[in-house]
PDB file of C-alpha atoms in Angstrom:
ATOM      1  CA  MET A   1      40.223 101.060  19.994  1.00  0.00           C
ATOM      2  CA  ASN A   2      40.576  97.233  19.127  1.00  0.00           C
ATOM      3  CA  PHE A   3      43.403  97.988  16.869  1.00  0.00           C
ATOM      4  CA  GLU A   4      45.598  95.126  17.287  1.00  0.00           C
ATOM      5  CA  ILE A   5      49.148  94.475  15.037  1.00  0.00           C
ATOM      6  CA  ASN A   6      49.002  91.093  13.458  1.00  0.00           C
ATOM      7  CA  TRP A   7      52.750  90.276  14.560  1.00  0.00           C
ATOM      8  CA  GLY A   8      52.822  87.415  11.662  1.00  0.00           C
ATOM      9  CA  ILE A   9      52.712  90.275   9.272  1.00  0.00           C
ATOM     10  CA  VAL A  10      54.869  92.616  10.895  1.00  0.00           C
ATOM     11  CA  TRP A  11      57.959  90.374  11.851  1.00  0.00           C
ATOM     12  CA  PRO A  12      59.138  89.930   8.044  1.00  0.00           C
ATOM     13  CA  ILE A  13      59.309  93.623   7.825  1.00  0.00           C
ATOM     14  CA  LEU A  14      61.320  94.050  10.819  1.00  0.00           C
ATOM     15  CA  ALA A  15      63.550  90.835   9.965  1.00  0.00           C
ATOM     16  CA  LEU A  16      64.109  92.446   6.656  1.00  0.00           C
ATOM     17  CA  GLN A  17      64.947  95.674   8.048  1.00  0.00           C
ATOM     18  CA  ALA A  18      67.770  93.579  10.281  1.00  0.00           C
ATOM     19  CA  VAL A  19      69.256  91.689   7.611  1.00  0.00           C
ATOM     20  CA  LEU A  20      69.527  95.183   5.832  1.00  0.00           C
ATOM     21  CA  ALA A  21      71.493  96.850   8.998  1.00  0.00           C
ATOM     22  CA  VAL A  22      73.704  93.824   9.641  1.00  0.00           C
ATOM     23  CA  THR A  23      74.622  93.534   5.924  1.00  0.00           C
ATOM     24  CA  ALA A  24      75.557  96.934   6.415  1.00  0.00           C
ATOM     25  CA  LEU A  25      77.411  97.268   9.642  1.00  0.00           C
ATOM     26  CA  ILE A  26      79.267  93.956   8.634  1.00  0.00           C
ATOM     27  CA  SER A  27      80.609  95.721   5.345  1.00  0.00           C
ATOM     28  CA  LEU A  28      81.075  98.896   7.767  1.00  0.00           C
ATOM     29  CA  ALA A  29      83.627  97.195   9.639  1.00  0.00           C
ATOM     30  CA  ARG A  30      85.418  95.062   6.947  1.00  0.00           C
ATOM     31  CA  THR A  31      86.069  98.733   5.317  1.00  0.00           C
ATOM     32  CA  ALA A  32      89.264 100.036   5.788  1.00  0.00           C
ATOM     33  CA  THR A  33      88.848 103.738   7.750  1.00  0.00           C
ATOM     34  CA  GLU A  34      90.481 105.355   5.089  1.00  0.00           C
ATOM     35  CA  ALA A  35      87.739 104.195   2.278  1.00  0.00           C
ATOM     36  CA  VAL A  36      84.847 105.082   4.314  1.00  0.00           C
ATOM     37  CA  ARG A  37      83.474 108.709   3.475  1.00  0.00           C
ATOM     38  CA  GLY A  38      83.363 110.340   6.924  1.00  0.00           C
ATOM     39  CA  PRO A  39      83.711 108.982  10.414  1.00  0.00           C
ATOM     40  CA  LYS A  40      82.891 105.276  10.567  1.00  0.00           C
ATOM     41  CA  TRP A  41      80.880 105.971  14.092  1.00  0.00           C
ATOM     42  CA  MET A  42      78.692 108.354  12.072  1.00  0.00           C
ATOM     43  CA  TRP A  43      77.725 105.552   9.902  1.00  0.00           C
ATOM     44  CA  VAL A  44      77.189 103.227  12.707  1.00  0.00           C
ATOM     45  CA  LEU A  45      74.631 105.581  14.281  1.00  0.00           C
ATOM     46  CA  VAL A  46      72.721 106.645  10.383  1.00  0.00           C
ATOM     47  CA  ILE A  47      72.567 102.739   9.569  1.00  0.00           C
ATOM     48  CA  ILE A  48      70.998 101.958  13.247  1.00  0.00           C
ATOM     49  CA  ALA A  49      69.005 105.077  13.281  1.00  0.00           C
ATOM     50  CA  GLY A  50      68.091 105.450  10.068  1.00  0.00           C
ATOM     51  CA  ASN A  51      65.780 102.352   9.450  1.00  0.00           C
ATOM     52  CA  LEU A  52      65.722 101.572   5.531  1.00  0.00           C
ATOM     53  CA  ALA A  53      66.807 105.094   4.479  1.00  0.00           C
ATOM     54  CA  GLY A  54      70.071 104.932   6.726  1.00  0.00           C
ATOM     55  CA  SER A  55      71.289 101.305   5.296  1.00  0.00           C
ATOM     56  CA  ILE A  56      70.488 102.636   1.836  1.00  0.00           C
ATOM     57  CA  ALA A  57      72.463 105.850   2.238  1.00  0.00           C
ATOM     58  CA  TYR A  58      75.700 103.670   3.574  1.00  0.00           C
ATOM     59  CA  PHE A  59      75.496 101.657   0.715  1.00  0.00           C
ATOM     60  CA  VAL A  60      74.979 103.977  -1.975  1.00  0.00           C
ATOM     61  CA  GLY A  61      77.510 107.130   0.042  1.00  0.00           C
ATOM     62  CA  GLY A  62      79.380 105.505   2.448  1.00  0.00           C
ATOM     63  CA  ARG A  63      82.405 104.170   0.665  1.00  0.00           C
ATOM     64  CA  ARG A  64      84.595 105.839  -1.812  1.00  0.00           C
ATOM     65  CA  ASP A  65      85.134 103.590  -5.251  1.00  0.00           C
ATOM     66  CA  ALA A  66      87.464 101.085  -4.544  1.00  0.00           C
TER      67      ALA A  66
ATOM     68  CA  MET B   1      81.602  82.962 -25.160  1.00  0.00           C
ATOM     69  CA  ARG B   2      84.100  82.031 -22.891  1.00  0.00           C
ATOM     70  CA  LEU B   3      85.253  85.639 -22.862  1.00  0.00           C
ATOM     71  CA  PHE B   4      81.795  86.537 -21.918  1.00  0.00           C
ATOM     72  CA  TRP B   5      81.485  84.195 -19.083  1.00  0.00           C
ATOM     73  CA  VAL B   6      84.973  85.388 -17.570  1.00  0.00           C
ATOM     74  CA  PHE B   7      83.333  89.296 -17.810  1.00  0.00           C
ATOM     75  CA  PHE B   8      80.289  88.140 -16.375  1.00  0.00           C
ATOM     76  CA  HIS B   9      81.813  86.029 -13.584  1.00  0.00           C
ATOM     77  CA  LYS B  10      83.955  88.906 -12.719  1.00  0.00           C
ATOM     78  CA  GLU B  11      80.590  91.374 -12.721  1.00  0.00           C
ATOM     79  CA  VAL B  12      78.932  89.245 -10.399  1.00  0.00           C
ATOM     80  CA  ILE B  13      81.871  88.722  -7.980  1.00  0.00           C
ATOM     81  CA  GLU B  14      82.515  92.394  -7.891  1.00  0.00           C
ATOM     82  CA  ALA B  15      78.841  93.103  -6.998  1.00  0.00           C
ATOM     83  CA  ALA B  16      79.041  90.116  -4.381  1.00  0.00           C
ATOM     84  CA  ARG B  17      81.878  92.121  -2.685  1.00  0.00           C
ATOM     85  CA  SER B  18      79.944  95.418  -2.559  1.00  0.00           C
ATOM     86  CA  TYR B  19      77.411  93.311  -0.922  1.00  0.00           C
ATOM     87  CA  LYS B  20      75.218  94.617  -3.778  1.00  0.00           C
ATOM     88  CA  TRP B  21      73.439  91.248  -4.118  1.00  0.00           C
ATOM     89  CA  ILE B  22      72.253  91.139  -0.587  1.00  0.00           C
ATOM     90  CA  TRP B  23      71.206  94.719  -0.085  1.00  0.00           C
ATOM     91  CA  VAL B  24      69.279  95.780  -3.395  1.00  0.00           C
ATOM     92  CA  PRO B  25      67.105  92.947  -3.504  1.00  0.00           C
ATOM     93  CA  ALA B  26      66.320  93.300   0.368  1.00  0.00           C
ATOM     94  CA  VAL B  27      65.242  97.242  -0.253  1.00  0.00           C
ATOM     95  CA  PHE B  28      62.930  95.754  -3.075  1.00  0.00           C
ATOM     96  CA  LEU B  29      61.801  92.962  -0.893  1.00  0.00           C
ATOM     97  CA  LEU B  30      61.330  95.526   2.051  1.00  0.00           C
ATOM     98  CA  LEU B  31      59.346  97.855  -0.294  1.00  0.00           C
ATOM     99  CA  GLY B  32      57.034  95.118  -1.671  1.00  0.00           C
ATOM    100  CA  VAL B  33      56.466  94.081   1.318  1.00  0.00           C
ATOM    101  CA  MET B  34      55.686  97.358   2.681  1.00  0.00           C
ATOM    102  CA  GLN B  35      53.348  98.728   0.515  1.00  0.00           C
ATOM    103  CA  PRO B  36      50.504  96.354   1.220  1.00  0.00           C
ATOM    104  CA  VAL B  37      50.723  95.906   4.822  1.00  0.00           C
ATOM    105  CA  MET B  38      50.926  99.750   5.354  1.00  0.00           C
ATOM    106  CA  MET B  39      47.653  99.841   2.947  1.00  0.00           C
ATOM    107  CA  TYR B  40      45.881  97.404   5.159  1.00  0.00           C
ATOM    108  CA  TYR B  41      46.446  98.993   8.421  1.00  0.00           C
ATOM    109  CA  LEU B  42      45.742 102.373   6.781  1.00  0.00           C
ATOM    110  CA  PRO B  43      42.451 102.883   8.268  1.00  0.00           C
ATOM    111  CA  ASP B  44      43.309 101.265  11.256  1.00  0.00           C
ATOM    112  CA  ILE B  45      46.109 103.788  11.805  1.00  0.00           C
ATOM    113  CA  LEU B  46      43.975 106.886  10.867  1.00  0.00           C
ATOM    114  CA  ARG B  47      41.333 105.742  12.935  1.00  0.00           C
ATOM    115  CA  ALA B  48      43.582 105.254  15.954  1.00  0.00           C
ATOM    116  CA  SER B  49      45.360 108.546  15.536  1.00  0.00           C
ATOM    117  CA  GLY B  50      42.193 110.206  16.609  1.00  0.00           C
ATOM    118  CA  GLU B  51      42.306 113.453  14.419  1.00  0.00           C
ATOM    119  CA  LEU B  52      40.134 112.383  11.865  1.00  0.00           C
ATOM    120  CA  PRO B  53      36.162 112.551  12.481  1.00  0.00           C
ATOM    121  CA  PRO B  54      34.678 109.124  12.321  1.00  0.00           C
ATOM    122  CA  GLU B  55      32.343 109.632   9.516  1.00  0.00           C
ATOM    123  CA  ALA B  56      35.520 110.722   7.443  1.00  0.00           C
ATOM    124  CA  ALA B  57      37.350 107.750   8.657  1.00  0.00           C
ATOM    125  CA  ALA B  58      34.633 105.388   7.481  1.00  0.00           C
ATOM    126  CA  LEU B  59      35.113 106.617   3.923  1.00  0.00           C
ATOM    127  CA  ILE B  60      38.665 105.685   3.966  1.00  0.00           C
ATOM    128  CA  THR B  61      38.755 101.941   3.157  1.00  0.00           C
ATOM    129  CA  THR B  62      41.692  99.138   1.837  1.00  0.00           C
ATOM    130  CA  PRO B  63      41.679  99.518  -1.873  1.00  0.00           C
ATOM    131  CA  PRO B  64      41.007  96.534  -4.131  1.00  0.00           C
ATOM    132  CA  PRO B  65      44.311  94.369  -4.339  1.00  0.00           C
ATOM    133  CA  GLU B  66      44.799  95.352  -8.107  1.00  0.00           C
ATOM    134  CA  GLU B  67      45.671  99.066  -7.100  1.00  0.00           C
ATOM    135  CA  ILE B  68      47.799  98.186  -3.951  1.00  0.00           C
ATOM    136  CA  ILE B  69      49.679  96.237  -6.782  1.00  0.00           C
ATOM    137  CA  ALA B  70      49.932  99.571  -9.110  1.00  0.00           C
ATOM    138  CA  SER B  71      50.640 101.487  -6.130  1.00  0.00           C
ATOM    139  CA  THR B  72      53.607  99.204  -5.224  1.00  0.00           C
ATOM    140  CA  LEU B  73      55.091  99.332  -8.533  1.00  0.00           C
ATOM    141  CA  SER B  74      55.060 103.238  -8.306  1.00  0.00           C
ATOM    142  CA  GLN B  75      57.025 102.606  -4.921  1.00  0.00           C
ATOM    143  CA  PHE B  76      59.626 100.792  -7.189  1.00  0.00           C
ATOM    144  CA  SER B  77      59.705 103.589  -9.658  1.00  0.00           C
ATOM    145  CA  THR B  78      61.091 106.129  -7.041  1.00  0.00           C
ATOM    146  CA  ILE B  79      62.564 104.584  -4.542  1.00  0.00           C
ATOM    147  CA  GLY B  80      63.410 101.207  -6.214  1.00  0.00           C
ATOM    148  CA  LEU B  81      64.781 102.941  -9.444  1.00  0.00           C
ATOM    149  CA  LEU B  82      66.828 105.233  -7.385  1.00  0.00           C
ATOM    150  CA  VAL B  83      68.789 102.211  -5.652  1.00  0.00           C
ATOM    151  CA  LEU B  84      69.327 100.442  -8.913  1.00  0.00           C
ATOM    152  CA  VAL B  85      70.363 103.574 -11.140  1.00  0.00           C
ATOM    153  CA  LEU B  86      72.898 104.468  -7.780  1.00  0.00           C
ATOM    154  CA  SER B  87      74.123 100.962  -7.217  1.00  0.00           C
ATOM    155  CA  ALA B  88      74.654 100.298 -11.017  1.00  0.00           C
ATOM    156  CA  MET B  89      76.141 103.970 -11.872  1.00  0.00           C
ATOM    157  CA  ASN B  90      79.741 102.951 -11.419  1.00  0.00           C
ATOM    158  CA  ILE B  91      79.875  99.875 -13.465  1.00  0.00           C
ATOM    159  CA  VAL B  92      81.021 101.409 -16.739  1.00  0.00           C
ATOM    160  CA  ALA B  93      82.218 104.603 -14.955  1.00  0.00           C
ATOM    161  CA  GLY B  94      84.256 103.193 -12.438  1.00  0.00           C
ATOM    162  CA  GLU B  95      86.132 101.003 -14.936  1.00  0.00           C
ATOM    163  CA  ARG B  96      87.499 104.045 -16.557  1.00  0.00           C
ATOM    164  CA  THR B  97      88.873 105.472 -12.833  1.00  0.00           C
ATOM    165  CA  SER B  98      90.024 101.964 -11.985  1.00  0.00           C
ATOM    166  CA  GLY B  99      91.667 101.308 -15.384  1.00  0.00           C
ATOM    167  CA  THR B 100      91.968  97.488 -14.337  1.00  0.00           C
ATOM    168  CA  THR B 101      90.475  96.857 -17.681  1.00  0.00           C
ATOM    169  CA  GLU B 102      92.947  98.569 -19.625  1.00  0.00           C
ATOM    170  CA  MET B 103      94.896  95.707 -20.473  1.00  0.00           C
ATOM    171  CA  ILE B 104      92.009  93.218 -21.513  1.00  0.00           C
ATOM    172  CA  LEU B 105      90.785  96.080 -23.759  1.00  0.00           C
ATOM    173  CA  SER B 106      94.492  96.057 -25.597  1.00  0.00           C
ATOM    174  CA  ARG B 107      92.339  93.629 -27.764  1.00  0.00           C
ATOM    175  CA  SER B 108      89.646  96.019 -28.967  1.00  0.00           C
ATOM    176  CA  SER B 109      87.388  93.303 -30.321  1.00  0.00           C
ATOM    177  CA  SER B 110      86.741  92.224 -26.486  1.00  0.00           C
ATOM    178  CA  VAL B 111      85.079  95.423 -25.685  1.00  0.00           C
ATOM    179  CA  LEU B 112      80.968  94.571 -26.821  1.00  0.00           C
ATOM    180  CA  THR B 113      81.940  91.454 -25.210  1.00  0.00           C
ATOM    181  CA  MET B 114      82.671  93.165 -21.637  1.00  0.00           C
ATOM    182  CA  MET B 115      80.006  95.298 -21.885  1.00  0.00           C
ATOM    183  CA  THR B 116      77.146  92.655 -22.947  1.00  0.00           C
ATOM    184  CA  ALA B 117      78.635  90.897 -19.777  1.00  0.00           C
ATOM    185  CA  LYS B 118      78.144  93.952 -17.512  1.00  0.00           C
ATOM    186  CA  TRP B 119      74.878  94.547 -19.138  1.00  0.00           C
ATOM    187  CA  ALA B 120      73.865  90.898 -18.328  1.00  0.00           C
ATOM    188  CA  ALA B 121      75.169  90.879 -14.917  1.00  0.00           C
ATOM    189  CA  THR B 122      73.155  94.079 -14.026  1.00  0.00           C
ATOM    190  CA  MET B 123      70.110  92.888 -15.363  1.00  0.00           C
ATOM    191  CA  SER B 124      70.399  89.522 -13.405  1.00  0.00           C
ATOM    192  CA  LEU B 125      70.544  91.839 -10.062  1.00  0.00           C
ATOM    193  CA  LEU B 126      67.667  94.012 -11.435  1.00  0.00           C
ATOM    194  CA  LEU B 127      65.468  90.617 -12.239  1.00  0.00           C
ATOM    195  CA  LEU B 128      66.365  89.400  -8.941  1.00  0.00           C
ATOM    196  CA  SER B 129      65.426  92.156  -6.954  1.00  0.00           C
ATOM    197  CA  PHE B 130      62.444  93.331  -8.991  1.00  0.00           C
ATOM    198  CA  ALA B 131      61.075  89.413  -9.025  1.00  0.00           C
ATOM    199  CA  LEU B 132      61.907  89.192  -4.992  1.00  0.00           C
ATOM    200  CA  GLY B 133      60.072  92.631  -4.270  1.00  0.00           C
ATOM    201  CA  TYR B 134      57.043  91.657  -6.888  1.00  0.00           C
ATOM    202  CA  ALA B 135      56.473  88.577  -5.663  1.00  0.00           C
ATOM    203  CA  GLY B 136      56.359  89.933  -1.698  1.00  0.00           C
ATOM    204  CA  ALA B 137      54.008  92.614  -2.497  1.00  0.00           C
ATOM    205  CA  VAL B 138      51.416  89.874  -4.399  1.00  0.00           C
ATOM    206  CA  TYR B 139      51.877  87.291  -1.504  1.00  0.00           C
ATOM    207  CA  TYR B 140      51.269  89.995   1.357  1.00  0.00           C
ATOM    208  CA  THR B 141      48.390  91.633  -0.886  1.00  0.00           C
ATOM    209  CA  TYR B 142      46.761  88.100  -1.614  1.00  0.00           C
ATOM    210  CA  GLN B 143      47.349  87.151   2.061  1.00  0.00           C
ATOM    211  CA  LEU B 144      45.766  90.222   3.569  1.00  0.00           C
ATOM    212  CA  ILE B 145      43.564  92.043   1.011  1.00  0.00           C
ATOM    213  CA  GLY B 146      42.348  89.723  -1.834  1.00  0.00           C
ATOM    214  CA  PRO B 147      42.750  87.378  -4.788  1.00  0.00           C
ATOM    215  CA  LEU B 148      44.455  88.616  -7.920  1.00  0.00           C
ATOM    216  CA  GLU B 149      44.657  87.188 -11.370  1.00  0.00           C
ATOM    217  CA  TRP B 150      47.841  85.597 -12.519  1.00  0.00           C
ATOM    218  CA  GLY B 151      47.831  86.285 -15.877  1.00  0.00           C
ATOM    219  CA  THR B 152      47.541  89.961 -15.236  1.00  0.00           C
ATOM    220  CA  LEU B 153      50.333  89.983 -12.538  1.00  0.00           C
ATOM    221  CA  ALA B 154      52.539  88.223 -14.631  1.00  0.00           C
ATOM    222  CA  GLY B 155      51.807  90.549 -17.731  1.00  0.00           C
ATOM    223  CA  ALA B 156      52.248  93.729 -15.846  1.00  0.00           C
ATOM    224  CA  GLY B 157      54.999  92.343 -14.190  1.00  0.00           C
ATOM    225  CA  ALA B 158      56.875  91.887 -17.565  1.00  0.00           C
ATOM    226  CA  VAL B 159      56.356  95.210 -18.992  1.00  0.00           C
ATOM    227  CA  TYR B 160      57.431  96.731 -15.709  1.00  0.00           C
ATOM    228  CA  ALA B 161      60.604  95.001 -15.751  1.00  0.00           C
ATOM    229  CA  VAL B 162      61.271  96.072 -19.436  1.00  0.00           C
ATOM    230  CA  TRP B 163      60.800  99.501 -18.066  1.00  0.00           C
ATOM    231  CA  LEU B 164      63.335  99.362 -15.327  1.00  0.00           C
ATOM    232  CA  ALA B 165      65.584  97.745 -17.818  1.00  0.00           C
ATOM    233  CA  TRP B 166      66.554 100.389 -20.198  1.00  0.00           C
ATOM    234  CA  ILE B 167      66.436 103.086 -17.913  1.00  0.00           C
ATOM    235  CA  VAL B 168      69.303 100.890 -15.929  1.00  0.00           C
ATOM    236  CA  THR B 169      70.812 100.158 -19.543  1.00  0.00           C
ATOM    237  CA  LEU B 170      71.256 103.953 -20.268  1.00  0.00           C
ATOM    238  CA  LEU B 171      73.864 104.151 -17.718  1.00  0.00           C
ATOM    239  CA  LEU B 172      76.312 102.146 -19.790  1.00  0.00           C
ATOM    240  CA  PRO B 173      76.643 104.656 -22.583  1.00  0.00           C
ATOM    241  CA  LEU B 174      76.551 107.365 -19.942  1.00  0.00           C
ATOM    242  CA  GLY B 175      79.025 105.978 -17.624  1.00  0.00           C
ATOM    243  CA  ALA B 176      81.472 105.541 -20.694  1.00  0.00           C
ATOM    244  CA  VAL B 177      81.115 109.356 -21.365  1.00  0.00           C
ATOM    245  CA  PHE B 178      80.489 110.689 -17.829  1.00  0.00           C
ATOM    246  CA  ARG B 179      81.481 110.108 -14.331  1.00  0.00           C
ATOM    247  CA  GLY B 180      79.186 107.521 -12.603  1.00  0.00           C
ATOM    248  CA  PRO B 181      76.904 110.327 -10.514  1.00  0.00           C
ATOM    249  CA  ALA B 182      76.343 112.347 -13.504  1.00  0.00           C
ATOM    250  CA  ALA B 183      75.586 109.436 -15.569  1.00  0.00           C
ATOM    251  CA  ALA B 184      73.065 108.336 -12.591  1.00  0.00           C
ATOM    252  CA  PHE B 185      71.844 111.787 -12.615  1.00  0.00           C
ATOM    253  CA  LEU B 186      71.418 112.078 -16.541  1.00  0.00           C
ATOM    254  CA  SER B 187      69.818 108.310 -16.747  1.00  0.00           C
ATOM    255  CA  LEU B 188      67.059 109.162 -14.225  1.00  0.00           C
ATOM    256  CA  GLY B 189      66.790 112.691 -15.723  1.00  0.00           C
ATOM    257  CA  ILE B 190      66.058 111.124 -19.232  1.00  0.00           C
ATOM    258  CA  ALA B 191      63.767 108.425 -17.826  1.00  0.00           C
ATOM    259  CA  ALA B 192      61.687 110.990 -16.128  1.00  0.00           C
ATOM    260  CA  ALA B 193      61.654 113.612 -19.123  1.00  0.00           C
ATOM    261  CA  LEU B 194      60.428 110.622 -21.470  1.00  0.00           C
ATOM    262  CA  THR B 195      57.700 109.345 -18.650  1.00  0.00           C
ATOM    263  CA  LEU B 196      56.306 112.686 -18.055  1.00  0.00           C
ATOM    264  CA  LEU B 197      56.351 113.190 -22.051  1.00  0.00           C
ATOM    265  CA  ALA B 198      54.467 109.793 -22.711  1.00  0.00           C
ATOM    266  CA  SER B 199      51.702 110.803 -20.382  1.00  0.00           C
ATOM    267  CA  LEU B 200      51.407 114.165 -21.612  1.00  0.00           C
ATOM    268  CA  LEU B 201      50.977 113.190 -25.372  1.00  0.00           C
ATOM    269  CA  PRO B 202      49.998 110.005 -25.173  1.00  0.00           C
ATOM    270  CA  SER B 203      48.731 110.226 -28.661  1.00  0.00           C
ATOM    271  CA  GLN B 204      51.531 111.182 -30.239  1.00  0.00           C
ATOM    272  CA  LEU B 205      54.065 109.110 -28.663  1.00  0.00           C
ATOM    273  CA  PRO B 206      52.158 105.726 -28.624  1.00  0.00           C
ATOM    274  CA  TRP B 207      55.882 103.926 -29.101  1.00  0.00           C
ATOM    275  CA  SER B 208      57.641 105.684 -26.034  1.00  0.00           C
ATOM    276  CA  PRO B 209      59.578 103.182 -23.673  1.00  0.00           C
ATOM    277  CA  GLY B 210      58.469 105.901 -21.020  1.00  0.00           C
ATOM    278  CA  ARG B 211      55.014 104.700 -21.636  1.00  0.00           C
ATOM    279  CA  LEU B 212      55.671 101.288 -20.447  1.00  0.00           C
ATOM    280  CA  SER B 213      55.453 101.917 -16.843  1.00  0.00           C
ATOM    281  CA  ALA B 214      52.066 103.210 -17.185  1.00  0.00           C
ATOM    282  CA  ILE B 215      51.106 100.410 -19.422  1.00  0.00           C
ATOM    283  CA  ALA B 216      52.022  98.125 -16.583  1.00  0.00           C
ATOM    284  CA  THR B 217      49.374 100.327 -14.092  1.00  0.00           C
ATOM    285  CA  ALA B 218      47.184 100.060 -16.602  1.00  0.00           C
ATOM    286  CA  MET B 219      47.041  96.396 -16.977  1.00  0.00           C
ATOM    287  CA  LEU B 220      46.489  95.762 -13.382  1.00  0.00           C
ATOM    288  CA  THR B 221      43.500  98.148 -13.358  1.00  0.00           C
ATOM    289  CA  GLY B 222      41.845  96.358 -16.092  1.00  0.00           C
ATOM    290  CA  GLU B 223      42.627  98.616 -18.943  1.00  0.00           C
ATOM    291  CA  SER B 224      44.845  97.368 -21.881  1.00  0.00           C
ATOM    292  CA  SER B 225      46.666  99.571 -24.062  1.00  0.00           C
ATOM    293  CA  PRO B 226      48.938  98.533 -26.923  1.00  0.00           C
ATOM    294  CA  THR B 227      52.181  97.141 -25.068  1.00  0.00           C
ATOM    295  CA  PHE B 228      54.161  96.026 -28.413  1.00  0.00           C
ATOM    296  CA  ALA B 229      55.559  99.500 -29.785  1.00  0.00           C
ATOM    297  CA  PRO B 230      56.750 100.846 -26.527  1.00  0.00           C
ATOM    298  CA  ALA B 231      58.533  97.328 -25.560  1.00  0.00           C
ATOM    299  CA  LEU B 232      60.002  97.002 -29.121  1.00  0.00           C
ATOM    300  CA  ALA B 233      61.335 100.474 -28.896  1.00  0.00           C
ATOM    301  CA  ALA B 234      62.892  99.717 -25.134  1.00  0.00           C
ATOM    302  CA  VAL B 235      64.508  96.542 -26.643  1.00  0.00           C
ATOM    303  CA  LEU B 236      65.981  98.505 -29.630  1.00  0.00           C
ATOM    304  CA  LEU B 237      67.001 101.502 -26.874  1.00  0.00           C
ATOM    305  CA  ILE B 238      68.579  98.475 -24.976  1.00  0.00           C
ATOM    306  CA  ILE B 239      70.755  97.097 -27.884  1.00  0.00           C
ATOM    307  CA  LEU B 240      71.356 100.770 -29.248  1.00  0.00           C
ATOM    308  CA  SER B 241      72.687 101.732 -26.005  1.00  0.00           C
ATOM    309  CA  THR B 242      75.008  98.535 -25.051  1.00  0.00           C
ATOM    310  CA  VAL B 243      76.533  99.273 -28.713  1.00  0.00           C
ATOM    311  CA  ALA B 244      76.914 102.471 -28.391  1.00  0.00           C
ATOM    312  CA  ALA B 245      79.111 102.421 -25.095  1.00  0.00           C
ATOM    313  CA  SER B 246      81.190 100.112 -26.107  1.00  0.00           C
ATOM    314  CA  VAL B 247      81.864 102.193 -29.326  1.00  0.00           C
ATOM    315  CA  LEU B 248      82.154 105.258 -26.730  1.00  0.00           C
ATOM    316  CA  LEU B 249      84.468 103.179 -24.300  1.00  0.00           C
ATOM    317  CA  ARG B 250      86.900 102.183 -27.312  1.00  0.00           C
ATOM    318  CA  ARG B 251      87.195 105.733 -28.566  1.00  0.00           C
ATOM    319  CA  ARG B 252      87.761 107.623 -25.082  1.00  0.00           C
ATOM    320  CA  PRO B 253      91.235 106.038 -23.428  1.00  0.00           C
ATOM    321  CA  LEU B 254      89.909 104.445 -20.255  1.00  0.00           C
ATOM    322  CA  SER B 255      92.079 105.883 -17.804  1.00  0.00           C
ATOM    323  CA  ALA B 256      92.353 109.616 -19.326  1.00  0.00           C
ATOM    324  CA  GLN B 257      89.676 110.838 -16.655  1.00  0.00           C
ATOM    325  CA  ALA B 258      90.671 113.788 -14.234  1.00  0.00           C
TER     326      ALA B 258
END
């Protein structure tokens, strides 16, 4: 099986995922607990474990309308 | 005009505060970059999984570059559009609940200005996100799979951007009447209905703005279809939506929401 992953191609994707997740986590940290829907620790898990979908879910549905 | 920039500035700052300027473009860029990479590795992945007999695996090859861009556009039509609509759904509807603009709106002449500024701010985010995602897809496709024609790419991109624009603009009048999630659901529903209808009855509805996404895809694969009528219809729809939104918002008192 000569199946080699070219990391030059893949790292920008991983970097973007990381940017998105870190932005989500910073936003979560700076939002007041009452303004977050559901417990904060749950969103931390969702953002970290859910990759792209997790971060999107947080940004779309994680905060109550200010 | 000064008032317009004041409102525009406020919208941009509000979007920045909720990190929209980072996460929406990032999602588009990811979608755009992931598609060509996935298509590039698809034959390898299938072969490595070992489930497929080698004869069948040999049949699966990487599609031509134009098709990859077309499939990226279809990613944008699902996840991308959903993200845009959900991120923008409270742009008018949220104003009614927060009621902060009530004071400004006591001068009723400024409603249209405010609506135009909201529209412009939303479109800036949309165009930035789409341009980034599209550029990412084109760059990766170019590097991994093969050359593309710039003229076709620019044309298809422009047509596709108009398609995204009119759907997101629908949020303005809908948001003036309904709550955010309902407005988002309705605008996606209308978009889906019009797009489906346009693909079912292409000859009866040559001017339908719902055709624009199909036109963009067709442009990439080399077919040409009349673009002018649906694009004009979309632009008219955008103008109409913005004006209708300010009329609706003026009629309904801002804070009268349960």
